Amino acid sequence: MGRKKSPSNKPLDSGDSEESPQETLVEYNGKNLKIAILDDDQMFLKIIQKTTKPLNVDFDLFDDPKMFLRSNDSTNYDAAVIDLHLSNGHNGLDVALSLYNIPIIIISSTVQSQLSQKKWPFTVRGFVHKDQGIVEILNQTIKLAATN
């Protein structure tokens, strides 16, 4: 997969979403935001792609941490979402250590109480459990990016 673009100027096929109808994305009409999402779960990235709406927000989706870091310039993103547990021995916190100027939301299906946040990089501004849903992850990330 590598990198997928979710252009903000076109509606994406909403398809079947795992989100409930009551959940809606935050309304955002400020400056054009650019958000990176790194997760090795192909289904999760497909749901993200289907869920995003044209909110004046560009999402770059990555499934490979090496490709993400190679293409990443910290001035290019207003925020990033990084999965804590990546394949092939990669760890989302190791990726976060390489990013100095991007506020990061860590996501995981691991219970938060099992995670020690004491050693997290200073750029990590929050944690969202994947069970909270795609919309909650996107809403927290857009709010973080908008205040950056």
N, CA and C atoms as an extended XYZ file, in Angstrom:
444
Properties=species:S:1:pos:R:3:atomname:S:1:resname:S:1:resid:I:1 pbc="F F F"
N         0.833       -1.186        0.000 N   MET     1
C         0.000        0.000        0.000 CA  MET     1
C         0.869        1.237        0.000 C   MET     1
N         1.778        1.380        0.949 N   GLY     2
C         2.624        2.556        0.987 CA  GLY     2
C         1.858        3.781        1.405 C   GLY     2
N         1.641        4.696        0.493 N   ARG     3
C         1.006        5.968        0.796 CA  ARG     3
C        -0.241        6.130       -0.051 C   ARG     3
N        -1.326        6.562        0.586 N   LYS     4
C        -2.560        6.840       -0.137 CA  LYS     4
C        -2.969        8.253        0.162 C   LYS     4
N        -3.452        8.947       -0.818 N   LYS     5
C        -3.918       10.319       -0.644 CA  LYS     5
C        -5.427       10.313       -0.479 C   LYS     5
N        -5.895       11.159        0.412 N   SER     6
C        -7.316       11.374        0.581 CA  SER     6
C        -7.563       12.847        0.317 C   SER     6
N        -7.761       13.225       -0.951 N   PRO     7
C        -7.872       14.637       -1.266 CA  PRO     7
C        -9.108       15.257       -0.618 C   PRO     7
N        -8.906       16.446       -0.065 N   SER     8
C       -10.002       17.100        0.640 CA  SER     8
C       -11.023       17.703       -0.316 C   SER     8
N       -10.705       17.791       -1.581 N   ASN     9
C       -11.636       18.436       -2.499 CA  ASN     9
C       -12.604       17.466       -3.160 C   ASN     9
N       -12.542       16.181       -2.841 N   LYS    10
C       -13.461       15.220       -3.417 CA  LYS    10
C       -14.085       14.387       -2.301 C   LYS    10
N       -15.396       14.151       -2.394 N   PRO    11
C       -15.980       13.243       -1.415 CA  PRO    11
C       -15.492       11.826       -1.682 C   PRO    11
N       -15.186       11.108       -0.629 N   LEU    12
C       -14.782        9.720       -0.787 CA  LEU    12
C       -16.015        8.845       -0.681 C   LEU    12
N       -15.984        7.707       -1.313 N   ASP    13
C       -17.070        6.749       -1.213 CA  ASP    13
C       -17.237        6.377        0.254 C   ASP    13
N       -18.415        6.653        0.804 N   SER    14
C       -18.616        6.387        2.219 CA  SER    14
C       -18.736        4.899        2.499 C   SER    14
N       -19.219        4.123        1.587 N   GLY    15
C       -19.282        2.678        1.762 CA  GLY    15
C       -19.913        2.286        3.075 C   GLY    15
N       -19.646        1.087        3.512 N   ASP    16
C       -20.128        0.632        4.811 CA  ASP    16
C       -19.124        1.047        5.851 C   ASP    16
N       -19.567        1.778        6.837 N   SER    17
C       -18.699        2.226        7.901 CA  SER    17
C       -19.045        1.477        9.165 C   SER    17
N       -18.034        1.231        9.996 N   GLU    18
C       -18.264        0.565       11.260 CA  GLU    18
C       -18.713        1.553       12.321 C   GLU    18
N       -18.805        2.828       11.994 N   GLU    19
C       -19.213        3.851       12.954 CA  GLU    19
C       -20.729        3.893       13.038 C   GLU    19
N       -21.247        4.267       14.212 N   SER    20
C       -22.686        4.393       14.365 CA  SER    20
C       -23.145        5.682       13.701 C   SER    20
N       -24.414        5.762       13.293 N   PRO    21
C       -24.906        6.957       12.599 CA  PRO    21
C       -24.838        8.212       13.462 C   PRO    21
N       -24.841        8.078       14.806 N   GLN    22
C       -24.810        9.242       15.679 CA  GLN    22
C       -23.452        9.928       15.678 C   GLN    22
N       -22.409        9.217       15.331 N   GLU    23
C       -21.072        9.783       15.361 CA  GLU    23
C       -20.826       10.589       14.089 C   GLU    23
N       -20.367       11.814       14.267 N   THR    24
C       -20.067       12.639       13.113 CA  THR    24
C       -18.712       13.290       13.295 C   THR    24
N       -18.078       13.545       12.188 N   LEU    25
C       -16.791       14.221       12.229 CA  LEU    25
C       -16.992       15.681       12.590 C   LEU    25
N       -16.006       16.244       13.273 N   VAL    26
C       -16.085       17.654       13.641 CA  VAL    26
C       -16.145       18.501       12.386 C   VAL    26
N       -16.824       19.616       12.476 N   GLU    27
C       -16.846       20.573       11.373 CA  GLU    27
C       -15.549       21.363       11.443 C   GLU    27
N       -14.846       21.414       10.360 N   TYR    28
C       -13.600       22.163       10.348 CA  TYR    28
C       -13.528       22.953        9.056 C   TYR    28
N       -13.405       24.257        9.180 N   ASN    29
C       -13.328       25.112        7.998 CA  ASN    29
C       -12.189       26.110        8.081 C   ASN    29
N       -11.200       25.828        8.895 N   GLY    30
C       -10.055       26.727        9.041 CA  GLY    30
C        -9.027       26.489        7.956 C   GLY    30
N        -7.755       26.722        8.313 N   LYS    31
C        -6.668       26.527        7.342 CA  LYS    31
C        -6.624       25.080        6.877 C   LYS    31
N        -6.081       24.867        5.716 N   ASN    32
C        -5.971       23.523        5.181 CA  ASN    32
C        -5.024       22.709        6.054 C   ASN    32
N        -5.522       21.673        6.689 N   LEU    33
C        -4.716       20.822        7.554 CA  LEU    33
C        -4.185       19.628        6.776 C   LEU    33
N        -3.022       19.163        7.204 N   LYS    34
C        -2.430       17.978        6.613 CA  LYS    34
C        -2.083       17.029        7.756 C   LYS    34
N        -2.653       15.821        7.702 N   ILE    35
C        -2.504       14.846        8.771 CA  ILE    35
C        -1.979       13.539        8.200 C   ILE    35
N        -0.979       12.965        8.869 N   ALA    36
C        -0.438       11.665        8.479 CA  ALA    36
C        -1.012       10.599        9.403 C   ALA    36
N        -1.351        9.457        8.823 N   ILE    37
C        -1.833        8.327        9.610 CA  ILE    37
C        -0.987        7.115        9.252 C   ILE    37
N        -0.367        6.515       10.283 N   LEU    38
C         0.493        5.346       10.099 CA  LEU    38
C        -0.098        4.173       10.871 C   LEU    38
N        -0.492        3.159       10.138 N   ASP    39
C        -1.031        1.936       10.738 CA  ASP    39
C        -0.821        0.808        9.748 C   ASP    39
N        -0.370       -0.329       10.214 N   ASP    40
C        -0.126       -1.448        9.306 CA  ASP    40
C        -1.374       -2.286        9.045 C   ASP    40
N        -2.488       -1.935        9.648 N   ASP    41
C        -3.754       -2.641        9.462 CA  ASP    41
C        -4.461       -2.088        8.221 C   ASP    41
N        -4.445       -2.862        7.149 N   GLN    42
C        -5.020       -2.433        5.879 CA  GLN    42
C        -6.512       -2.115        6.003 C   GLN    42
N        -7.242       -2.912        6.773 N   MET    43
C        -8.679       -2.681        6.934 CA  MET    43
C        -8.916       -1.346        7.647 C   MET    43
N        -8.140       -1.063        8.662 N   PHE    44
C        -8.266        0.205        9.381 CA  PHE    44
C        -8.039        1.381        8.428 C   PHE    44
N        -7.008        1.305        7.597 N   LEU    45
C        -6.721        2.386        6.653 CA  LEU    45
C        -7.838        2.536        5.621 C   LEU    45
N        -8.425        1.425        5.191 N   LYS    46
C        -9.546        1.501        4.244 CA  LYS    46
C       -10.752        2.169        4.885 C   LYS    46
N       -10.996        1.871        6.153 N   ILE    47
C       -12.118        2.499        6.860 CA  ILE    47
C       -11.856        3.991        7.029 C   ILE    47
N       -10.626        4.344        7.370 N   ILE    48
C       -10.251        5.767        7.485 CA  ILE    48
C       -10.531        6.462        6.160 C   ILE    48
N       -10.082        5.853        5.082 N   GLN    49
C       -10.245        6.451        3.763 CA  GLN    49
C       -11.719        6.632        3.420 C   GLN    49
N       -12.548        5.672        3.789 N   LYS    50
C       -13.982        5.765        3.503 CA  LYS    50
C       -14.689        6.745        4.432 C   LYS    50
N       -14.162        6.943        5.623 N   THR    51
C       -14.823        7.777        6.621 CA  THR    51
C       -14.520        9.257        6.446 C   THR    51
N       -13.339        9.569        5.952 N   THR    52
C       -12.964       10.974        5.830 CA  THR    52
C       -13.856       11.668        4.812 C   THR    52
N       -14.215       12.852        5.151 N   LYS    53
C       -15.074       13.668        4.280 CA  LYS    53
C       -14.308       14.932        3.911 C   LYS    53
N       -14.755       15.637        2.878 N   PRO    54
C       -14.027       16.846        2.467 CA  PRO    54
C       -14.170       17.980        3.488 C   PRO    54
N       -13.295       17.969        4.482 N   LEU    55
C       -13.336       18.958        5.562 CA  LEU    55
C       -12.187       19.960        5.455 C   LEU    55
N       -11.632       20.113        4.280 N   ASN    56
C       -10.449       20.948        4.125 CA  ASN    56
C        -9.278       20.351        4.902 C   ASN    56
N        -9.234       19.013        4.947 N   VAL    57
C        -8.165       18.286        5.628 CA  VAL    57
C        -7.622       17.245        4.656 C   VAL    57
N        -6.304       17.235        4.480 N   ASP    58
C        -5.659       16.220        3.649 CA  ASP    58
C        -5.096       15.143        4.561 C   ASP    58
N        -5.407       13.899        4.257 N   PHE    59
C        -4.882       12.765        5.012 CA  PHE    59
C        -3.919       11.993        4.123 C   PHE    59
N        -2.703       11.770        4.614 N   ASP    60
C        -1.762       10.868        3.957 CA  ASP    60
C        -1.749        9.598        4.788 C   ASP    60
N        -2.079        8.469        4.167 N   LEU    61
C        -2.166        7.197        4.862 CA  LEU    61
C        -0.941        6.357        4.536 C   LEU    61
N        -0.330        5.800        5.569 N   PHE    62
C         0.873        4.987        5.416 CA  PHE    62
C         0.674        3.659        6.129 C   PHE    62
N         1.191        2.588        5.536 N   ASP    63
C         1.178        1.293        6.202 CA  ASP    63
C         2.584        0.802        6.513 C   ASP    63
N         3.572        1.587        6.173 N   ASP    64
C         4.971        1.201        6.369 CA  ASP    64
C         5.717        2.337        7.062 C   ASP    64
N         6.260        2.092        8.270 N   PRO    65
C         6.950        3.163        8.996 CA  PRO    65
C         8.165        3.719        8.248 C   PRO    65
N         8.878        2.869        7.529 N   LYS    66
C        10.051        3.353        6.791 CA  LYS    66
C         9.636        4.326        5.695 C   LYS    66
N         8.561        3.981        4.970 N   MET    67
C         8.085        4.867        3.914 CA  MET    67
C         7.584        6.183        4.520 C   MET    67
N         6.904        6.094        5.639 N   PHE    68
C         6.407        7.289        6.322 CA  PHE    68
C         7.575        8.197        6.712 C   PHE    68
N         8.596        7.640        7.335 N   LEU    69
C         9.729        8.458        7.774 CA  LEU    69
C        10.527        9.011        6.601 C   LEU    69
N        10.630        8.244        5.516 N   ARG    70
C        11.348        8.739        4.338 CA  ARG    70
C        10.619        9.908        3.692 C   ARG    70
N         9.310        9.851        3.703 N   SER    71
C         8.539       10.896        3.033 CA  SER    71
C         8.214       12.048        3.970 C   SER    71
N         8.522       11.884        5.240 N   ASN    72
C         8.084       12.851        6.237 CA  ASN    72
C         9.070       14.000        6.404 C   ASN    72
N         8.522       15.185        6.319 N   ASP    73
C         9.239       16.395        6.683 CA  ASP    73
C         8.357       17.038        7.742 C   ASP    73
N         8.876       17.250        8.918 N   SER    74
C         8.040       17.681       10.039 CA  SER    74
C         7.276       18.964        9.759 C   SER    74
N         7.694       19.722        8.759 N   THR    75
C         6.947       20.937        8.442 CA  THR    75
C         5.734       20.642        7.561 C   THR    75
N         5.617       19.412        7.080 N   ASN    76
C         4.523       19.072        6.170 CA  ASN    76
C         3.230       18.664        6.858 C   ASN    76
N         3.280       18.246        8.109 N   TYR    77
C         2.085       17.745        8.782 CA  TYR    77
C         1.738       18.581        9.999 C   TYR    77
N         0.444       18.779       10.177 N   ASP    78
C        -0.055       19.488       11.353 CA  ASP    78
C        -0.258       18.539       12.518 C   ASP    78
N        -0.396       17.254       12.246 N   ALA    79
C        -0.541       16.228       13.266 CA  ALA    79
C        -0.347       14.864       12.619 C   ALA    79
N        -0.114       13.863       13.470 N   ALA    80
C         0.023       12.488       12.984 CA  ALA    80
C        -0.692       11.545       13.940 C   ALA    80
N        -1.212       10.468       13.377 N   VAL    81
C        -1.791        9.370       14.144 CA  VAL    81
C        -0.897        8.176       13.874 C   VAL    81
N        -0.390        7.566       14.946 N   ILE    82
C         0.532        6.447       14.782 CA  ILE    82
C         0.064        5.285       15.653 C   ILE    82
N        -0.045        4.116       15.033 N   ASP    83
C        -0.394        2.908       15.772 CA  ASP    83
C         0.789        2.516       16.652 C   ASP    83
N         0.492        2.126       17.874 N   LEU    84
C         1.543        1.759       18.813 CA  LEU    84
C         2.268        0.497       18.381 C   LEU    84
N         1.518       -0.506       17.924 N   HIS    85
C         2.103       -1.801       17.558 CA  HIS    85
C         2.065       -1.969       16.047 C   HIS    85
N         3.231       -1.890       15.439 N   LEU    86
C         3.358       -2.047       13.994 CA  LEU    86
C         4.026       -3.382       13.696 C   LEU    86
N         3.908       -3.855       12.470 N   SER    87
C         4.482       -5.152       12.104 CA  SER    87
C         5.994       -5.066       11.924 C   SER    87
N         6.590       -6.223       11.766 N   ASN    88
C         8.027       -6.366       11.518 CA  ASN    88
C         8.890       -5.733       12.606 C   ASN    88
N         8.436       -5.826       13.844 N   GLY    89
C         9.224       -5.343       14.967 CA  GLY    89
C         9.238       -3.843       15.147 C   GLY    89
N         8.452       -3.121       14.370 N   HIS    90
C         8.403       -1.669       14.511 CA  HIS    90
C         7.446       -1.285       15.632 C   HIS    90
N         7.762       -0.168       16.253 N   ASN    91
C         6.971        0.334       17.365 CA  ASN    91
C         6.618        1.784       17.073 C   ASN    91
N         5.356        2.138       17.297 N   GLY    92
C         4.917        3.502       17.027 CA  GLY    92
C         5.665        4.549       17.831 C   GLY    92
N         6.104        4.200       19.039 N   LEU    93
C         6.852        5.166       19.852 CA  LEU    93
C         8.238        5.421       19.270 C   LEU    93
N         8.839        4.386       18.679 N   ASP    94
C        10.132        4.592       18.007 CA  ASP    94
C         9.971        5.549       16.834 C   ASP    94
N         8.875        5.409       16.101 N   VAL    95
C         8.602        6.328       14.997 CA  VAL    95
C         8.396        7.738       15.552 C   VAL    95
N         7.627        7.842       16.640 N   ALA    96
C         7.356        9.155       17.247 CA  ALA    96
C         8.639        9.840       17.705 C   ALA    96
N         9.626        9.075       18.156 N   LEU    97
C        10.904        9.661       18.576 CA  LEU    97
C        11.620       10.373       17.434 C   LEU    97
N        11.328        9.959       16.206 N   SER    98
C        11.972       10.559       15.033 CA  SER    98
C        11.295       11.854       14.591 C   SER    98
N        10.156       12.164       15.175 N   LEU    99
C         9.380       13.333       14.768 CA  LEU    99
C         9.472       14.392       15.855 C   LEU    99
N        10.025       15.537       15.531 N   TYR   100
C        10.272       16.553       16.547 CA  TYR   100
C         9.233       17.654       16.591 C   TYR   100
N         8.588       17.942       15.485 N   ASN   101
C         7.703       19.099       15.423 CA  ASN   101
C         6.250       18.752       15.119 C   ASN   101
N         5.893       17.489       15.186 N   ILE   102
C         4.529       17.083       14.858 CA  ILE   102
C         3.848       16.564       16.114 C   ILE   102
N         2.713       17.149       16.499 N   PRO   103
C         1.964       16.560       17.613 CA  PRO   103
C         1.354       15.231       17.168 C   PRO   103
N         1.419       14.248       18.054 N   ILE   104
C         1.052       12.881       17.688 CA  ILE   104
C        -0.029       12.346       18.615 C   ILE   104
N        -0.960       11.622       18.014 N   ILE   105
C        -1.931       10.822       18.753 CA  ILE   105
C        -1.522        9.373       18.543 C   ILE   105
N        -1.319        8.644       19.623 N   ILE   106
C        -1.019        7.218       19.545 CA  ILE   106
C        -2.345        6.469       19.621 C   ILE   106
N        -2.483        5.468       18.756 N   ILE   107
C        -3.669        4.624       18.795 CA  ILE   107
C        -3.237        3.178       19.012 C   ILE   107
N        -4.128        2.406       19.615 N   SER   108
C        -3.820        1.001       19.840 CA  SER   108
C        -5.083        0.274       20.254 C   SER   108
N        -5.066       -1.028       20.077 N   SER   109
C        -6.144       -1.847       20.609 CA  SER   109
C        -5.754       -2.398       21.979 C   SER   109
N        -4.542       -2.059       22.448 N   THR   110
C        -4.079       -2.430       23.784 CA  THR   110
C        -4.763       -1.540       24.809 C   THR   110
N        -5.123       -2.112       25.933 N   VAL   111
C        -5.762       -1.341       26.991 CA  VAL   111
C        -4.773       -0.304       27.513 C   VAL   111
N        -5.213        0.946       27.611 N   GLN   112
C        -4.343        2.050       27.992 CA  GLN   112
C        -3.674        1.820       29.340 C   GLN   112
N        -4.382        1.204       30.300 N   SER   113
C        -3.799        1.004       31.621 CA  SER   113
C        -2.602        0.064       31.576 C   SER   113
N        -2.472       -0.701       30.488 N   GLN   114
C        -1.328       -1.595       30.341 CA  GLN   114
C        -0.117       -0.881       29.751 C   GLN   114
N        -0.293        0.359       29.346 N   LEU   115
C         0.778        1.099       28.694 CA  LEU   115
C         1.412        2.075       29.668 C   LEU   115
N         2.702        2.140       29.667 N   SER   116
C         3.396        3.125       30.486 CA  SER   116
C         3.657        4.357       29.644 C   SER   116
N         2.991        5.463       29.977 N   GLN   117
C         3.145        6.689       29.207 CA  GLN   117
C         4.300        7.544       29.710 C   GLN   117
N         4.995        7.112       30.745 N   LYS   118
C         6.079        7.905       31.315 CA  LYS   118
C         7.234        8.100       30.337 C   LYS   118
N         7.451        7.144       29.465 N   LYS   119
C         8.593        7.204       28.557 CA  LYS   119
C         8.202        7.603       27.142 C   LYS   119
N         6.998        8.139       26.970 N   TRP   120
C         6.555        8.524       25.650 CA  TRP   120
C         7.250        9.809       25.229 C   TRP   120
N         7.546        9.946       23.928 N   PRO   121
C         8.165       11.181       23.425 CA  PRO   121
C         7.285       12.399       23.717 C   PRO   121
N         7.918       13.555       23.874 N   PHE   122
C         7.179       14.775       24.218 CA  PHE   122
C         6.179       15.177       23.142 C   PHE   122
N         6.356       14.704       21.929 N   THR   123
C         5.428       15.058       20.854 CA  THR   123
C         4.110       14.290       20.935 C   THR   123
N         4.071       13.218       21.727 N   VAL   124
C         2.837       12.449       21.876 CA  VAL   124
C         1.906       13.234       22.791 C   VAL   124
N         0.771       13.635       22.234 N   ARG   125
C        -0.167       14.494       22.969 CA  ARG   125
C        -1.412       13.764       23.430 C   ARG   125
N        -1.547       12.506       23.015 N   GLY   126
C        -2.736       11.790       23.437 CA  GLY   126
C        -2.729       10.347       23.002 C   GLY   126
N        -3.656        9.617       23.588 N   PHE   127
C        -3.855        8.205       23.274 CA  PHE   127
C        -5.341        7.992       23.033 C   PHE   127
N        -5.662        7.256       21.973 N   VAL   128
C        -7.051        6.892       21.708 CA  VAL   128
C        -7.085        5.393       21.461 C   VAL   128
N        -7.922        4.711       22.227 N   HIS   129
C        -8.105        3.276       22.028 CA  HIS   129
C        -8.907        3.078       20.742 C   HIS   129
N        -8.501        2.123       19.930 N   LYS   130
C        -9.189        1.891       18.656 CA  LYS   130
C       -10.663        1.556       18.843 C   LYS   130
N       -11.015        0.990       19.986 N   ASP   131
C       -12.431        0.680       20.238 CA  ASP   131
C       -13.289        1.936       20.350 C   ASP   131
N       -12.678        3.110       20.548 N   GLN   132
C       -13.447        4.356       20.593 CA  GLN   132
C       -13.942        4.736       19.204 C   GLN   132
N       -13.357        4.142       18.182 N   GLY   133
C       -13.848        4.317       16.824 CA  GLY   133
C       -13.064        5.309       15.988 C   GLY   133
N       -13.222        5.144       14.689 N   ILE   134
C       -12.535        5.973       13.701 CA  ILE   134
C       -12.898        7.448       13.865 C   ILE   134
N       -14.172        7.722       14.064 N   VAL   135
C       -14.615        9.113       14.156 CA  VAL   135
C       -13.956        9.803       15.348 C   VAL   135
N       -13.883        9.132       16.489 N   GLU   136
C       -13.236        9.732       17.669 CA  GLU   136
C       -11.751        9.971       17.413 C   GLU   136
N       -11.093        9.022       16.775 N   ILE   137
C        -9.668        9.191       16.446 CA  ILE   137
C        -9.489       10.406       15.540 C   ILE   137
N       -10.310       10.500       14.500 N   LEU   138
C       -10.201       11.622       13.566 CA  LEU   138
C       -10.554       12.951       14.239 C   LEU   138
N       -11.597       12.967       15.053 N   ASN   139
C       -11.988       14.204       15.723 CA  ASN   139
C       -10.886       14.726       16.638 C   ASN   139
N       -10.311       13.841       17.441 N   GLN   140
C        -9.228       14.288       18.330 CA  GLN   140
C        -8.014       14.758       17.534 C   GLN   140
N        -7.742       14.101       16.439 N   THR   141
C        -6.584       14.483       15.623 CA  THR   141
C        -6.811       15.825       14.926 C   THR   141
N        -8.001       16.021       14.383 N   ILE   142
C        -8.298       17.302       13.722 CA  ILE   142
C        -8.251       18.443       14.730 C   ILE   142
N        -8.802       18.226       15.913 N   LYS   143
C        -8.743       19.267       16.952 CA  LYS   143
C        -7.308       19.570       17.345 C   LYS   143
N        -6.484       18.529       17.496 N   LEU   144
C        -5.079       18.730       17.830 CA  LEU   144
C        -4.368       19.491       16.724 C   LEU   144
N        -4.577       19.089       15.485 N   ALA   145
C        -3.921       19.747       14.344 CA  ALA   145
C        -4.345       21.202       14.220 C   ALA   145
N        -5.617       21.474       14.484 N   ALA   146
C        -6.138       22.836       14.349 CA  ALA   146
C        -5.561       23.780       15.400 C   ALA   146
N        -5.143       23.232       16.531 N   THR   147
C        -4.583       24.073       17.592 CA  THR   147
C        -3.058       24.127       17.548 C   THR   147
N        -2.465       23.394       16.629 N   ASN   148
C        -1.008       23.345       16.530 CA  ASN   148
C        -0.467       24.609       15.894 C   ASN   148
